[in-house]
XYZ file of C-alpha atoms in Angstrom:
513
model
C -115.043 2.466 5.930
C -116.221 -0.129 8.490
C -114.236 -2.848 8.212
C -113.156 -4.613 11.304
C -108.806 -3.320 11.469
C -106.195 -5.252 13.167
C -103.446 -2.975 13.646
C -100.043 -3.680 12.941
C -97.548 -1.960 15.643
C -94.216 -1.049 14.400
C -91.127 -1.489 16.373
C -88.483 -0.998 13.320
C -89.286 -3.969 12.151
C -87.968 -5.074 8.562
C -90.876 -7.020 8.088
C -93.491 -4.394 9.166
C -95.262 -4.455 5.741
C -95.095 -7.943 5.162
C -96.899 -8.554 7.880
C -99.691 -5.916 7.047
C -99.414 -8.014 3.687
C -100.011 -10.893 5.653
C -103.143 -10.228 7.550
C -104.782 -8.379 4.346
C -104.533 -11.424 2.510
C -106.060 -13.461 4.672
C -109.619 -10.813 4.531
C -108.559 -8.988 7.342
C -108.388 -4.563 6.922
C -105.248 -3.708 9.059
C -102.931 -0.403 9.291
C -99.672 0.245 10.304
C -98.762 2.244 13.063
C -95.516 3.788 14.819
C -95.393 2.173 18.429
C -95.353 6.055 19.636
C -99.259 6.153 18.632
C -101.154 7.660 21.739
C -103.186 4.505 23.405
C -106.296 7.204 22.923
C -105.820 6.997 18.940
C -105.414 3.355 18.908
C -108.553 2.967 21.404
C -110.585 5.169 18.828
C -109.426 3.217 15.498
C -111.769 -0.251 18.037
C -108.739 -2.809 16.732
C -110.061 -6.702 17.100
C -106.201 -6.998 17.730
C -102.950 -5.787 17.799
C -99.558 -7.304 16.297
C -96.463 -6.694 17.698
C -93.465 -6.538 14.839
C -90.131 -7.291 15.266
C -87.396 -4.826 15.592
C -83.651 -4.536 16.110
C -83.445 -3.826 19.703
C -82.815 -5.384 22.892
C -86.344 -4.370 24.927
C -84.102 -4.432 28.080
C -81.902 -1.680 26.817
C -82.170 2.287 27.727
C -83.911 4.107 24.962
C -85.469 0.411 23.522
C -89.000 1.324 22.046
C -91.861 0.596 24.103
C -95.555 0.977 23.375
C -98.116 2.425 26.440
C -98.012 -0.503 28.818
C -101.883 0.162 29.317
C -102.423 -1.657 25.458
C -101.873 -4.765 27.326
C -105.962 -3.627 29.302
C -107.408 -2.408 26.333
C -108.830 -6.072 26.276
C -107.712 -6.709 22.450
C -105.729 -9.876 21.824
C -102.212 -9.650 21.000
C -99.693 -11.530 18.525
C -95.953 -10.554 19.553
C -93.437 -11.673 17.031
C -89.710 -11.572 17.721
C -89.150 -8.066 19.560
C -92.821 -7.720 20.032
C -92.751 -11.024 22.131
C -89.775 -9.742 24.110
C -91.468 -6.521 24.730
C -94.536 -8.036 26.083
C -92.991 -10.612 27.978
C -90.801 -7.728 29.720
C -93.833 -5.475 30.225
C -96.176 -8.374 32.035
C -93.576 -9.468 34.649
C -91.032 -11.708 32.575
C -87.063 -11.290 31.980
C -85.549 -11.108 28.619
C -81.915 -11.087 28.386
C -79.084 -11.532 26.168
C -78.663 -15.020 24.649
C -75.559 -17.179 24.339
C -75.055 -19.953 22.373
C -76.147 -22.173 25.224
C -78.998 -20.232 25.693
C -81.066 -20.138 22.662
C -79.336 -17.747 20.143
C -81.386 -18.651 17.140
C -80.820 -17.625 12.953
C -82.383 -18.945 9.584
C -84.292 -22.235 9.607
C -85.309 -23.994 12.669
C -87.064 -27.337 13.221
C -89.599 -25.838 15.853
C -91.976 -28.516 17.592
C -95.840 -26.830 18.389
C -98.481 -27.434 20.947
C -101.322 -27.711 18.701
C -103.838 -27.450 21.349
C -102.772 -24.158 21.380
C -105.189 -21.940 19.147
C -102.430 -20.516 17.098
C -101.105 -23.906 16.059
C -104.877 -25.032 15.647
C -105.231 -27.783 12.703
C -101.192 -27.294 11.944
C -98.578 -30.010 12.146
C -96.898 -30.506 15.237
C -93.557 -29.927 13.954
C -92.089 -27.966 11.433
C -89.793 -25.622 10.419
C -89.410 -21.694 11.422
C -87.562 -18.438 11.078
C -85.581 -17.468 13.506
C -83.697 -13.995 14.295
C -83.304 -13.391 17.687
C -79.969 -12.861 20.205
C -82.070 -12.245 22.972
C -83.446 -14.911 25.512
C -87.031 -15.163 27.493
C -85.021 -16.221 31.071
C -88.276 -15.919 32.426
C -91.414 -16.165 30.997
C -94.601 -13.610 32.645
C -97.056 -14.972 35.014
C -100.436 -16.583 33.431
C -98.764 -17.569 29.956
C -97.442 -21.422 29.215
C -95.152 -22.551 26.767
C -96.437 -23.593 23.543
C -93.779 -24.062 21.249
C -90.095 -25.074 21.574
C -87.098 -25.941 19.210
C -83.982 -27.878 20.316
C -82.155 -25.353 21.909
C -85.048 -23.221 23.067
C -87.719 -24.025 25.244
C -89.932 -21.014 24.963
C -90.272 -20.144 21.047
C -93.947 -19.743 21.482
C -95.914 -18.595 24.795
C -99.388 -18.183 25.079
C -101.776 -16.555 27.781
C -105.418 -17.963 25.914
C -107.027 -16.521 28.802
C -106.583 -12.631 27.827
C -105.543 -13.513 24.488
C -101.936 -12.689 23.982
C -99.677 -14.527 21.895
C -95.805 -14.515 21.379
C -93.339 -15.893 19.051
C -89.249 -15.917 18.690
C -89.741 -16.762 15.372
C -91.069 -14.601 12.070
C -94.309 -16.309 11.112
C -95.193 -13.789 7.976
C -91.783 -14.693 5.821
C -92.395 -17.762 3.430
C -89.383 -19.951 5.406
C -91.708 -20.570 8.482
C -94.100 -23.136 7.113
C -97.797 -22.722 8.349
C -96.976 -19.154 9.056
C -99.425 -17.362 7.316
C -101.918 -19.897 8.627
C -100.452 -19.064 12.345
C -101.740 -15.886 11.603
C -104.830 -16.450 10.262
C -105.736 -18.797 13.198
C -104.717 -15.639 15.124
C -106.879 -13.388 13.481
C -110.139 -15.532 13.177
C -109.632 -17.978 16.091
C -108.295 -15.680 18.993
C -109.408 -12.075 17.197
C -112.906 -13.557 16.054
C -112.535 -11.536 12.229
C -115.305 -11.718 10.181
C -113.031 -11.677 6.962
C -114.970 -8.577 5.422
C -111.648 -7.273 3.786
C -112.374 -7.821 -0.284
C -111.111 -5.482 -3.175
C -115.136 -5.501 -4.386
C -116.384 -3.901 -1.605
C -113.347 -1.756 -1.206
C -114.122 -0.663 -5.161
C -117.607 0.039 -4.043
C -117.153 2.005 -0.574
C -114.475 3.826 -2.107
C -116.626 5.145 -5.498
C -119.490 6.261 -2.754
C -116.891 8.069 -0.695
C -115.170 10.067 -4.059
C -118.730 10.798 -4.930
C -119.490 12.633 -1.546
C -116.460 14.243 -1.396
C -116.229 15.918 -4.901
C -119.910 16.481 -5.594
C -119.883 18.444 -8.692
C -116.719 19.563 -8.932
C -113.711 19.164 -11.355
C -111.155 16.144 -10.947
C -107.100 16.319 -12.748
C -105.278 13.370 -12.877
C -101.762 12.833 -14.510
C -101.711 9.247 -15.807
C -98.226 7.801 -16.604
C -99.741 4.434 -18.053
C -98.537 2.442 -14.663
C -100.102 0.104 -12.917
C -101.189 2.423 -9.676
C -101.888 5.896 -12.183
C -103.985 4.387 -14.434
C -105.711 2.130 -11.339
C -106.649 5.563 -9.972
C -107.907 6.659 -13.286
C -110.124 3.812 -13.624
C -111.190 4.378 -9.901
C -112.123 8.431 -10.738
C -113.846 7.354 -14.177
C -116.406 5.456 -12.276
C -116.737 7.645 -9.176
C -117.087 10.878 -11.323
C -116.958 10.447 -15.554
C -116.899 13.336 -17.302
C -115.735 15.478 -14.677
C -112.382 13.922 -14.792
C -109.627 15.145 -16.942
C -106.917 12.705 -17.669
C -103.521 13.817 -19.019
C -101.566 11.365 -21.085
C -97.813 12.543 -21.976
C -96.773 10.630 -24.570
C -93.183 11.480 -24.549
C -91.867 9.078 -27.154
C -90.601 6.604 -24.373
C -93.174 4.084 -23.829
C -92.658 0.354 -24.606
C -94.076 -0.745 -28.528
C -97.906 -0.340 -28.431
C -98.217 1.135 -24.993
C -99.151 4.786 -25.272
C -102.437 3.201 -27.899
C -103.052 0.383 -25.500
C -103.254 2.864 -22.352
C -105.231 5.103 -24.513
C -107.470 1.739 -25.543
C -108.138 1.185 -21.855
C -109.892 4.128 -20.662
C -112.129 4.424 -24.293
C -115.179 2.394 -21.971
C -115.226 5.702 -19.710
C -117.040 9.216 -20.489
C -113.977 11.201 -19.412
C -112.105 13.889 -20.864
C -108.473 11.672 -22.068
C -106.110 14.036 -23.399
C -102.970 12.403 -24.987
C -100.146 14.795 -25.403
C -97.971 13.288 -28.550
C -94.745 15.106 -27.093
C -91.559 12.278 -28.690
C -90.548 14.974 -31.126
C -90.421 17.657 -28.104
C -89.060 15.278 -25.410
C -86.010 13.733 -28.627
C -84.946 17.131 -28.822
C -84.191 17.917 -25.500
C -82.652 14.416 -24.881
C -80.683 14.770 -28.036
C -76.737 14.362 -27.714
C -77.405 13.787 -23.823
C -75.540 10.735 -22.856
C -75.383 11.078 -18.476
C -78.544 9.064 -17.145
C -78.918 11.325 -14.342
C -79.289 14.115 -16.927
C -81.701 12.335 -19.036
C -83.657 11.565 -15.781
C -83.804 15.329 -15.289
C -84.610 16.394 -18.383
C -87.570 14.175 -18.942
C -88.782 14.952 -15.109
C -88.444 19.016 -15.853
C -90.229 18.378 -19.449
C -92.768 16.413 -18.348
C -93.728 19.096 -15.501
C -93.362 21.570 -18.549
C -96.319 19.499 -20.693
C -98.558 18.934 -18.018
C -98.653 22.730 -16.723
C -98.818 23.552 -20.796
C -102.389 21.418 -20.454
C -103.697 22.189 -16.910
C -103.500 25.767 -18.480
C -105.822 25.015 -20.866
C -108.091 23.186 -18.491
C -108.219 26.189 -16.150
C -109.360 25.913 -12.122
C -109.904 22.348 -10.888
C -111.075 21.463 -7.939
C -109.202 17.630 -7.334
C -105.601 16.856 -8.235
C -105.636 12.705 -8.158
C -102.101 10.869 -7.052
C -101.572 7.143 -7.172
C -99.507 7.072 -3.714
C -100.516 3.403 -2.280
C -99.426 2.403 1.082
C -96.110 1.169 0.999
C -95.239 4.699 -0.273
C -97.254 5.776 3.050
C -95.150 3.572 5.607
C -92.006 4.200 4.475
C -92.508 7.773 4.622
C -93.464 7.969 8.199
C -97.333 7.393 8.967
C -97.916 11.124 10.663
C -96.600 13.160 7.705
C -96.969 10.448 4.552
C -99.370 12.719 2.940
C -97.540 16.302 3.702
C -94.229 14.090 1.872
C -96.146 12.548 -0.660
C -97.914 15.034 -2.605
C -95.273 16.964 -4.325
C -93.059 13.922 -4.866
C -95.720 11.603 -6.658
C -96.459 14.064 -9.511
C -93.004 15.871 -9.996
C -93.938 19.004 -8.420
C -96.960 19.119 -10.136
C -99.303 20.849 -7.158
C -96.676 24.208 -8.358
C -98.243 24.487 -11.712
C -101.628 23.098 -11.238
C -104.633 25.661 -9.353
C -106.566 23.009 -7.380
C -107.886 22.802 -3.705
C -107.266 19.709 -2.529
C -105.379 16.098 -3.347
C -106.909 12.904 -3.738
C -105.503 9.599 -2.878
C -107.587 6.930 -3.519
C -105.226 4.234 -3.076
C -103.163 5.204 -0.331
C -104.117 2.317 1.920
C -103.397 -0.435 -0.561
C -100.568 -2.381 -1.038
C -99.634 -2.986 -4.633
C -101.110 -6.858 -4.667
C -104.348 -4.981 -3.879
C -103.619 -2.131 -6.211
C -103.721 -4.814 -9.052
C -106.810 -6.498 -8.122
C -108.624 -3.569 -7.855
C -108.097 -2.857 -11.550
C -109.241 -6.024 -12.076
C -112.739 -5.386 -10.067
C -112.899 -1.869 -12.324
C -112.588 -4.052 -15.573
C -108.867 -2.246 -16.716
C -107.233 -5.221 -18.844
C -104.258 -7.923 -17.343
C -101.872 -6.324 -19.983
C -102.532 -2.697 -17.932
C -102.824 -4.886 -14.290
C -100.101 -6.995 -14.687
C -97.816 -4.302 -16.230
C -94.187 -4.588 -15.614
C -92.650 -2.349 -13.552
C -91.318 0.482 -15.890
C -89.095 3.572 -14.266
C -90.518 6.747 -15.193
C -87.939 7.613 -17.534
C -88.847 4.992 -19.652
C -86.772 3.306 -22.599
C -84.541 5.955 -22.204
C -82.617 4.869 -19.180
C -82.635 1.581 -21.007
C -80.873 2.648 -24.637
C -77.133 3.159 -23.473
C -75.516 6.605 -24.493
C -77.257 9.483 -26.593
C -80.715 8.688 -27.699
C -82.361 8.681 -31.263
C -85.792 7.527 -32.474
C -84.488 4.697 -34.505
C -82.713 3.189 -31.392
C -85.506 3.474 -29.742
C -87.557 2.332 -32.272
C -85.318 -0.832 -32.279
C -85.547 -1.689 -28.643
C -89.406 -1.347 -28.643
C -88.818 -4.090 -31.278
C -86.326 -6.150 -29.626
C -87.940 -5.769 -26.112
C -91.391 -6.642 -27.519
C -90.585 -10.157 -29.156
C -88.635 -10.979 -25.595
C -91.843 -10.627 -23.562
C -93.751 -12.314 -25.984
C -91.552 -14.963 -25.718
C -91.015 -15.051 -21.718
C -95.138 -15.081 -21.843
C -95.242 -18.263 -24.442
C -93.435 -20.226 -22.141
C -94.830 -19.479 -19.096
C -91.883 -17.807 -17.738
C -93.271 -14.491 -16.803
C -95.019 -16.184 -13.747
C -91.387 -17.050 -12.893
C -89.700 -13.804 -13.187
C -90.582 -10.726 -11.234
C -88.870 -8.079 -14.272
C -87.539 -8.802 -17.345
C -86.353 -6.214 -20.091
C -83.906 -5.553 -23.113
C -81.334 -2.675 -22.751
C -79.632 -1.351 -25.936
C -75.895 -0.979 -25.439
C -74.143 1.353 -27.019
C -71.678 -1.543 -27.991
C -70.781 -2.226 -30.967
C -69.077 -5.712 -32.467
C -68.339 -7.342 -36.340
C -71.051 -10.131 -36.680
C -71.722 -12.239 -40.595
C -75.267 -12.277 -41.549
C -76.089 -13.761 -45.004
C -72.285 -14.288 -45.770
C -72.507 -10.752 -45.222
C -70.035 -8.806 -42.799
C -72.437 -6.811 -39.939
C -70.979 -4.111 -37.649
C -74.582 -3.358 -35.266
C -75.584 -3.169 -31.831
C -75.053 -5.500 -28.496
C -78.480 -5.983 -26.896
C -78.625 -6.958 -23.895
C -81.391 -9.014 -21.568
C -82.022 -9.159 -17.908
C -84.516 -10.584 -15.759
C -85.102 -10.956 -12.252
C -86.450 -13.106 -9.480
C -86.879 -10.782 -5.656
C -89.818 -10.514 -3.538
C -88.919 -6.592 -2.538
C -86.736 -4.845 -5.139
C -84.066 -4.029 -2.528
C -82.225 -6.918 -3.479
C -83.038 -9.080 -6.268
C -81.233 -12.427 -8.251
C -81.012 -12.982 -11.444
C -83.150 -15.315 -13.423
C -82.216 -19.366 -14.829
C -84.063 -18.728 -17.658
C -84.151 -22.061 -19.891
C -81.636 -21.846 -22.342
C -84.088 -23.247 -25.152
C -86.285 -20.003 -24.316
C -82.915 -17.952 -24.281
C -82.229 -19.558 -27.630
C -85.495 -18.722 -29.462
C -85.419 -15.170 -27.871
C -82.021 -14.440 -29.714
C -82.585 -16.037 -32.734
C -85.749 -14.246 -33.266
C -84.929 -10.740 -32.433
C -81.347 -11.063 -34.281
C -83.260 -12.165 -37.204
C -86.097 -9.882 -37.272
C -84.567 -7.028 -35.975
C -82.823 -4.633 -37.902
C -79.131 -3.040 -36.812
C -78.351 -5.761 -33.889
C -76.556 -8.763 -33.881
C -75.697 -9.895 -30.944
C -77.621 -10.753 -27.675
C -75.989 -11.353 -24.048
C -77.634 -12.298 -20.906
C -77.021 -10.241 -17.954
C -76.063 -12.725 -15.197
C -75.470 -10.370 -11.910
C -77.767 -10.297 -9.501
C -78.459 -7.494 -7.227
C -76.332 -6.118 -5.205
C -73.200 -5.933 -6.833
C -75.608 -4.112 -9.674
C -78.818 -2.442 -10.078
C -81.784 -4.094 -11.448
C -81.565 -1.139 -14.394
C -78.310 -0.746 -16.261
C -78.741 3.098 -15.961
């Protein structure tokens, strides 16, 4: 694809993908890669710039990662943020050493005052607040570059050599506490880089459909679609590309939230492709039956599923493609030289074992999962199906606490259907980043109709966190809370009671199980 590519260099950064995140939102194709890359590779891939991440080392240290010093002639401009700054002030000449408290040891939120002739501050206030991680001190900043940002107790939190284009700053501009950040690095990328902004998820859609087309010709494509957001984004993706010579496989295996499996199935109907929906509940109930261990259920419904799929890829006979949803992030954090070699058993289960193909497919391994959803917008795939929360693969029955039966279940489909329709009424699901109903297996006296009850605890969690790593529970309005309780206890059969899980992550898991 010819898109112009900025390319994000890694240094250990925490932050490497956000800032990949970062530049793609602002139109701009990038790619991350290891700051091992061979300066020949990174020459061939004709960046319009480079970014520097951060990174937990001290770049004056033995054995501190250090990129080719010969990136610095390539004549592509350069953004250095936190340990990228560092290392290219102590590759051009400068000193970094350790700071003290008197010398600029900086953490969390800092009121940080900007030169705004510089043309990474262009148009920006000339004073606001950053973030700041850093125990290590510029002592001496490299020939050519002037100082174009300072806080109180540092006078070099920005530098700035205009005249070959490199930039460098203490702070972290891509995390949402640095105000202007994100516009620091789009004045980076179209004032100092010169980007065209020809990064959209329509012409991505439509360079991507050309390139399936070449690749598979006339031969036959196998996809295993779970009903997620990034399987079924792939599906859509293939069904243009190709039509009928793609085969999706649906396994229904009994676990799917209420109306899902018929609302995936509803989805793809606009295609000419070959859907096959396995209806496999009874099969997959009476393997999980009397199995209480969530590890084992895990298991059980990973071996099973396998099991189904090979069951139908029999029947199909030789294909040609076998499709996997792996999107970038998935890519990254498995190491960019082997990410594919990793990836392709562990996205399907195993599934390249069972299945006679020639070759995987990933069509959306360079997107993050922002641009995962918009693409399924651009193929026309329904905001119920885009904007699908994020469901483990076990389904509802990591969610139903202890052994597992179809009318438990069948209750928490109900119970966990009239809570998102409620968190939706009131606007609430822009709020919260996963919300869901778990079924305990607790059981407590309640009186309904002057009547004495003896049914189920259900309980309710929901989540704010930008990452998943760590997340916080939600301050869901207690009127919402209230309607969501009175409605499910009263239209629900066999529960009558309703708590709100109020831990936040860590001590506990977003899932119960």
């Amino acid at each position: 694809m010819s898109h112009q590519t900025v390319i994000v260099l890694d240094f250990g950064g925490q932050y490497n993908q956000l800032i990949a995140r970062r530049v793609r939102e602002c139109g701009v194709y990038c790619e991350v890669k290891p700051y091992t890359t061979p300066l020949e590779q990174l020459r061939a891939m004709e960046p319009i710039g480079f970014i520097f991440t951060g990174g937990p080392n001290s770049v004056y240290e033995a054995g501190a990662p250090k990129a080719d010093p010969a990136i610095f002639e390539l004549g592509v401009p350069v953004l250095g943020i936190c340990y990228g700054c560092q290392f290219m002030a102590h590759t051009l000449g400068g000193q970094v050493t350790e700071a003290h408290e008197d010398t600029a040891r900086e953490y969390g939120k800092t009121e940080t005052y900007y030169d705004t002739a510089c043309k990474l501050f262009k148009g920006l206030p000339e004073r606001g607040i950053s973030w700041m991680s850093h125990g290590d001190y510029m002592a001496k900043v490299p020939e050519g570059f002037a100082l174009t940002a300072h806080s109180d107790a540092c006078p070099n939190v920005a530098i700035a050599d205009e005249k070959r284009g490199f930039y460098g700053v203490q702070y972290h501009p891509e995390v949402n506490h640095t105000e202007h950040g994100v516009d620091m690095i789009r004045n980076f990328l179209y004032e100092v880089c010169g980007a065209k902004g020809d990064w959209t998820m329509g012409d991505y859609k439509e360079s991507s459909i050309k390139a399936i087309r070449e690749k598979v010709g006339g031969g036959k494509v196998l996809l295993a679609l779970s009903g997620g957001v990034d399987s079924s984004v792939a599906a859509a993706l293939l069904a243009e590309a190709v039509g009928s010579q793609l085969t999706c496989v649906f396994v229904d295996h009994g676990l799917m939230r209420k109306n899902e499996g018929d609302e995936v199935e509803a989805a793809f109907s606009k295609w000419d492709i070959h859907f096959v929906r396995v209806d496999a509940e009874a099969r997959f109930l009476e393997k999980l039956s009397g199995v209480t261990e969530p590890e084992h259920k895990r298991k059980i419904i990973g071996e099973e599923f396998i099991r189904v799929f090979e069951e139908e890829a029999k029947k199909i006979g030789r294909v040609d493609y076998l499709v996997q949803g792996t999107i970038y992030p998935d890519v990254i954090e498995s190491g960019a030289g082997d990410a594919a070699v990793i990836k392709s058993h562990h996205n399907v289960g195993g599934l390249p074992d069972y299945v006679d193909f020639k070759e995987i497919i990933e069509p959306l391994r360079l997107l993050f999962k922002d641009e995962v959803r918009q693409l399924g917008r651009e193929l026309g795939l329904p905001e119920y199906l885009v904007m699908r929360q994020p469901f483990p693969g076990p389904g509802l029955a990591i969610r139903v606490i202890g052994d597992l039966t179809k009318e438990k279940l069948d209750t928490l489909r109900d119970a966990d259907a009239i809570y998102r329709e409620e968190i939706a009424a009131a606007g609430e699901d822009k709020n919260i980043n996963q919300y869901f109903a778990v079924l305990t297996n607790t059981r407590s006296v309640g009186v309904m109709g002057d009547g004495r009850t003896y049914d189920y605890t259900l309980a309710l969690r929901a989540v704010t966190t930008s990452d998943f790593m760590t997340a916080d529970w939600a301050r869901i309005p207690y009127d919402v809370l209230d309607k969501i309780s009175t409605r499910i206890v009263n239209e629900v059969k066999g529960i009558n009671r309703i708590v709100y899980d109020i831990t936040s992550k860590p001590p506990a898991t977003i899932e119960w199980e």
